[in-house]
Short mmCIF file of C-alpha atoms in Angstrom, two decimals:
data_model
loop_
_atom_site.label_atom_id
_atom_site.label_comp_id
_atom_site.label_asym_id
_atom_site.label_seq_id
_atom_site.Cartn_x
_atom_site.Cartn_y
_atom_site.Cartn_z
CA MET A 300 86.01 65.01 145.16
CA GLY A 301 85.76 62.21 147.73
CA PHE A 302 84.77 62.55 151.36
CA GLY A 303 88.43 62.72 152.37
CA GLY A 304 89.00 65.65 150.03
CA VAL A 305 86.01 67.50 151.49
CA CYS A 306 87.35 67.04 155.01
CA ASP A 307 90.76 68.31 153.97
CA ARG A 308 89.18 71.35 152.33
CA LEU A 309 87.20 72.04 155.50
CA SER A 310 90.36 71.71 157.57
CA GLY A 311 91.97 74.42 155.46
CA ALA A 312 94.93 72.39 154.23
CA PRO A 313 95.74 70.59 150.99
CA ARG A 314 95.46 66.84 151.17
CA GLY A 315 98.45 65.21 152.89
CA TRP A 316 99.78 68.43 154.48
CA ILE A 317 100.59 68.65 158.20
CA LEU A 318 98.73 71.45 159.92
CA THR A 319 100.83 73.82 162.00
CA GLY A 320 98.19 76.46 162.85
CA THR A 321 96.77 77.33 166.24
CA PRO A 322 95.92 74.55 168.71
CA LYS A 323 92.22 75.17 168.08
CA GLU A 324 92.68 74.80 164.32
CA ALA A 325 94.70 71.64 164.84
CA GLN A 326 91.99 70.26 167.12
CA VAL A 327 89.26 70.96 164.53
CA ALA A 328 91.36 69.40 161.78
CA GLY A 329 92.02 66.34 163.94
CA GLY A 330 88.30 66.02 164.62
CA LEU A 331 87.53 66.15 160.91
CA ARG A 332 90.13 63.50 160.16
CA ALA A 333 88.71 61.27 162.90
CA LEU A 334 85.19 61.78 161.52
CA LYS A 335 86.41 60.89 158.03
CA GLN A 336 88.02 57.70 159.32
CA GLU A 337 84.96 56.67 161.31
CA LEU A 338 82.55 57.28 158.43
CA GLY A 339 84.90 55.48 156.09
CA LYS A 340 84.93 52.43 158.36
CA LEU A 341 81.15 52.44 158.72
CA TYR A 342 80.47 52.85 155.02
CA SER A 343 83.08 50.41 153.75
CA ALA A 344 82.34 47.71 156.33
CA LYS A 345 81.09 44.52 154.75
CA SER A 346 77.50 43.69 155.59
CA ASP A 347 77.11 41.11 158.36
CA PRO A 348 73.63 39.48 158.35
CA TRP A 349 73.57 39.16 162.15
CA VAL A 350 74.62 42.75 162.74
CA ASP A 351 72.19 43.92 160.05
CA LEU A 352 69.35 42.26 161.96
CA GLY A 353 70.51 43.96 165.13
CA LEU A 354 70.54 47.35 163.39
CA THR A 355 66.91 46.84 162.37
CA LEU A 356 65.68 45.92 165.87
CA PRO A 357 64.30 49.45 166.54
CA ILE A 358 62.10 49.08 163.45
CA PHE A 359 61.01 45.58 164.48
CA LEU A 360 60.15 46.72 168.01
CA GLY A 361 58.43 49.92 166.91
CA TYR A 362 56.19 48.04 164.52
CA HIS A 363 55.25 45.19 166.83
CA LEU A 364 54.60 47.42 169.84
CA GLY A 365 52.29 49.61 167.76
CA VAL A 366 50.52 47.25 165.39
CA VAL A 367 48.33 45.68 168.11
CA PHE A 368 46.53 49.02 168.39
CA LEU A 369 45.63 49.03 164.70
CA PRO A 370 42.86 47.15 162.89
CA SER A 371 45.27 45.91 160.22
CA ARG A 372 48.87 44.76 159.84
CA ASN A 373 51.38 44.37 157.05
CA ALA A 374 50.41 41.48 154.79
CA ALA A 375 53.95 40.08 154.93
CA ASP A 376 53.88 39.96 158.74
CA ILE A 377 53.48 36.35 159.91
CA VAL A 378 54.84 36.96 163.41
CA THR A 379 52.23 39.19 165.09
CA SER A 380 49.38 36.67 164.94
CA GLN A 381 51.62 34.00 166.48
CA LEU A 382 52.74 36.32 169.29
CA VAL A 383 49.13 37.32 169.99
CA ARG A 384 48.15 33.65 170.35
CA LEU A 385 51.13 32.92 172.59
CA ALA A 386 50.14 35.91 174.75
CA ASN A 387 46.60 34.54 174.98
CA PHE A 388 45.32 37.80 173.44
CA SER A 389 46.68 39.91 176.31
CA ILE A 390 48.25 43.17 175.14
CA LEU A 391 50.63 43.36 178.12
CA ALA A 392 51.75 39.77 177.65
CA TYR A 393 52.17 40.39 173.92
CA MET A 394 54.38 43.42 174.56
CA GLY A 395 56.42 41.44 177.07
CA LEU A 396 56.96 38.65 174.54
CA THR A 397 57.95 41.16 171.87
CA VAL A 398 60.53 42.85 174.09
CA ALA A 399 61.79 39.47 175.30
CA LEU A 400 62.21 38.31 171.69
CA ALA A 401 64.28 41.39 170.86
CA ALA A 402 66.33 41.05 174.06
CA SER A 403 67.00 37.39 173.27
CA PHE A 404 68.34 38.33 169.88
CA VAL A 405 70.65 40.95 171.39
CA GLY A 406 71.86 38.30 173.82
CA LEU A 407 72.52 35.97 170.88
CA LEU A 408 74.60 38.69 169.19
CA VAL A 409 76.65 39.09 172.36
CA VAL A 410 77.24 35.34 172.55
CA LEU A 411 78.29 35.30 168.90
CA GLY A 412 80.74 38.14 169.56
CA ARG A 413 78.88 40.70 167.47
CA GLY A 414 77.29 42.73 170.26
CA LYS A 415 80.20 45.20 170.31
CA LYS A 416 79.34 46.18 166.75
CA LEU A 417 75.94 47.54 167.78
CA VAL A 418 77.28 50.94 168.84
CA TRP A 419 75.39 54.18 168.40
CA LYS A 420 77.65 55.23 165.54
CA ARG A 421 76.51 52.23 163.51
CA PHE A 422 72.86 53.11 164.12
CA VAL A 423 73.39 56.76 163.18
CA GLY A 424 75.34 55.74 160.09
CA VAL A 425 72.74 53.30 158.79
CA ILE A 426 69.87 55.73 159.48
CA LEU A 427 71.62 58.54 157.59
CA GLU A 428 72.51 56.17 154.77
CA GLY A 429 68.90 54.98 154.55
CA ALA A 430 67.63 58.57 154.51
CA VAL A 431 69.93 59.52 151.63
CA TYR A 432 68.85 56.48 149.63
CA ALA A 433 65.17 57.27 150.33
CA ILE A 434 65.52 60.81 148.97
CA VAL A 435 67.39 59.70 145.85
CA MET A 436 64.97 56.83 145.25
CA SER A 437 61.89 59.03 145.64
CA THR A 438 63.30 61.67 143.31
CA THR A 439 64.14 59.08 140.66
CA ALA A 440 60.79 57.29 140.89
CA ARG A 441 58.85 60.56 140.70
CA PHE A 442 60.90 61.58 137.66
CA VAL A 443 60.05 58.29 135.91
CA VAL A 444 56.35 58.58 136.72
CA GLY A 445 56.33 62.23 135.64
CA SER A 446 58.14 61.41 132.40
CA LEU A 447 55.42 58.88 131.58
CA HIS A 448 52.76 61.52 132.36
CA LEU A 449 51.14 59.35 135.00
CA ALA A 450 49.22 61.03 137.81
CA GLY A 451 49.48 59.64 141.32
CA THR A 452 47.38 59.86 144.49
CA ALA A 453 48.14 59.18 148.13
CA GLU A 454 46.02 57.06 150.47
CA PRO A 455 44.91 58.99 153.62
CA ARG A 456 46.11 57.58 156.98
CA SER A 457 46.50 58.83 160.52
CA ALA A 458 50.04 59.74 161.53
CA PHE A 459 50.25 56.89 164.05
CA SER A 460 48.90 54.31 161.61
CA GLY A 461 51.23 55.59 158.90
CA LEU A 462 54.24 55.39 161.22
CA VAL A 463 53.55 51.85 162.42
CA MET A 464 52.67 50.48 158.99
CA SER A 465 55.79 52.13 157.54
CA LEU A 466 57.97 50.30 160.05
CA GLY A 467 56.24 47.02 159.26
CA ALA A 468 56.66 47.50 155.52
CA GLY A 469 60.31 48.39 155.95
CA PHE A 470 61.09 45.25 157.90
CA TYR A 471 58.81 42.50 156.64
CA GLU A 472 58.62 43.45 152.97
CA GLU A 473 62.41 43.52 152.80
CA VAL A 474 62.60 40.10 154.43
CA VAL A 475 60.10 38.64 151.95
CA PHE A 476 60.99 40.44 148.72
CA ARG A 477 64.70 41.15 149.01
CA VAL A 478 66.09 38.42 151.30
CA LEU A 479 63.82 35.55 150.23
CA LEU A 480 62.46 36.38 146.78
CA PHE A 481 65.48 38.15 145.31
CA GLY A 482 68.37 36.78 147.37
CA ALA A 483 67.36 33.16 147.85
CA GLY A 484 65.56 33.04 144.50
CA LEU A 485 68.62 34.29 142.63
CA ALA A 486 70.83 31.76 144.40
CA LEU A 487 68.55 28.94 143.24
CA LEU A 488 68.44 30.27 139.68
CA GLN A 489 72.22 30.60 139.49
CA ARG A 490 72.61 27.05 140.74
CA ALA A 491 70.12 25.76 138.15
CA ILE A 492 71.56 27.88 135.31
CA PRO A 493 75.32 28.28 135.86
CA ARG A 494 77.59 30.75 134.05
CA ARG A 495 74.82 33.30 133.55
CA GLU A 496 75.25 35.26 136.79
CA MET A 497 75.05 38.77 135.35
CA LEU A 498 72.09 38.09 133.06
CA LEU A 499 70.20 36.22 135.76
CA GLY A 500 70.95 38.92 138.33
CA VAL A 501 69.62 41.77 136.19
CA GLY A 502 66.63 39.79 134.95
CA TRP A 503 65.66 38.55 138.39
CA ALA A 504 66.06 42.05 139.86
CA ILE A 505 63.56 43.39 137.30
CA ALA A 506 61.18 40.46 137.80
CA SER A 507 61.28 40.56 141.61
CA ALA A 508 60.66 44.32 141.56
CA LEU A 509 57.61 43.76 139.34
CA ILE A 510 56.33 41.09 141.74
CA PHE A 511 56.94 43.45 144.67
CA SER A 512 54.91 46.19 142.98
CA ALA A 513 52.06 43.87 141.93
CA TRP A 514 51.81 42.41 145.44
CA HIS A 515 50.51 45.72 146.78
CA TYR A 516 47.25 45.27 144.86
CA VAL A 517 46.46 41.72 146.01
CA GLY A 518 44.24 40.62 148.89
CA ALA A 519 41.78 42.27 151.23
CA TYR A 520 44.20 45.07 152.16
CA GLY A 521 45.45 45.61 148.62
CA ASP A 522 45.35 49.07 147.04
CA VAL A 523 43.21 50.00 144.05
CA PHE A 524 45.37 49.44 140.96
CA ARG A 525 46.76 52.58 139.34
CA LEU A 526 49.42 52.52 136.66
CA SER A 527 51.21 55.47 138.25
CA SER A 528 51.60 53.78 141.63
CA PHE A 529 52.50 50.46 139.99
CA VAL A 530 55.37 52.04 138.00
CA PHE A 531 56.47 54.06 141.04
CA ARG A 532 56.64 50.95 143.21
CA TRP A 533 58.44 49.02 140.49
CA VAL A 534 61.16 51.68 140.30
CA CYS A 535 61.39 51.70 144.11
CA GLY A 536 61.62 47.90 144.03
CA LEU A 537 64.59 48.12 141.68
CA ALA A 538 66.23 50.62 144.04
CA PHE A 539 65.61 48.35 147.03
CA VAL A 540 67.19 45.42 145.18
CA ALA A 541 70.29 47.50 144.36
CA ILE A 542 70.65 48.71 147.96
CA TYR A 543 70.23 45.19 149.32
CA ARG A 544 72.66 43.70 146.80
CA PHE A 545 75.44 46.24 147.30
CA ARG A 546 74.91 47.53 150.86
CA GLY A 547 72.97 44.87 152.76
CA PHE A 548 69.79 44.28 154.72
CA ALA A 549 69.92 47.05 157.34
CA PRO A 550 70.37 49.97 154.89
CA VAL A 551 67.51 48.81 152.67
CA VAL A 552 65.19 48.28 155.66
CA TRP A 553 65.90 51.78 156.98
CA CYS A 554 65.55 53.26 153.48
CA HIS A 555 62.17 51.59 152.98
CA ALA A 556 60.87 52.50 156.43
CA LEU A 557 62.05 56.12 156.31
CA TYR A 558 60.61 56.66 152.85
CA ASP A 559 57.22 55.26 153.91
CA ILE A 560 57.26 57.40 157.06
CA TRP A 561 57.97 60.44 154.90
CA VAL A 562 54.97 59.64 152.70
CA LEU A 563 52.47 58.19 155.15
CA ALA A 564 53.14 59.83 158.51
CA LEU A 565 54.63 63.30 157.91
#
């Protein structure tokens, strides 16, 4: 049963019937129909890259306003160090630059005629969508790891550190691994090898998810390699690719950030 059918069941009438009950019942039914229409518009709306960036601004701001109080940052983050230098290592100036950068982007959206799309309903919709994806992805990845009889461990963090680093991972890792590595990389491959779109898409999704997982064990801030966490991250990488491919940038960023918050900060 689709969402429309659920709403009609809740309204107490078969689909397509006209309600003739009490005014209160008619008002409730009208509210359910309006909710169905609004959610349908939000969910079926085609992803707009500019609007998607706007919907991820809370994550961008939350990360950058918090990361200066931590001894580390996300390895994919190339912006913080530049902002710190521009601010001449002043925290207040850095925060001002960060807020000004976000405000400038909102202004750009308004100029481009997309500002009206950044309504609270869109934010609520993408957050709920990301949360649902995070739960399904986590359940699936844990099932795969459990089926392979691999034991996993969690790295201890403070709640604040976990929250900030989760926001950074959600934003910057999706920019690097989904937008650039998967999206741009697949476009180049399809141009170099035409008429193999499906095969290239599936193969590059698997490969980019493997690279995404392996990247977490590289460098000074890399984790200690464990097969369980590697497989888990690979499955999550596949899920992120699917969300990005079929739903867009904002849903995958919120999914990634919310899942990491669930694991690292709660």
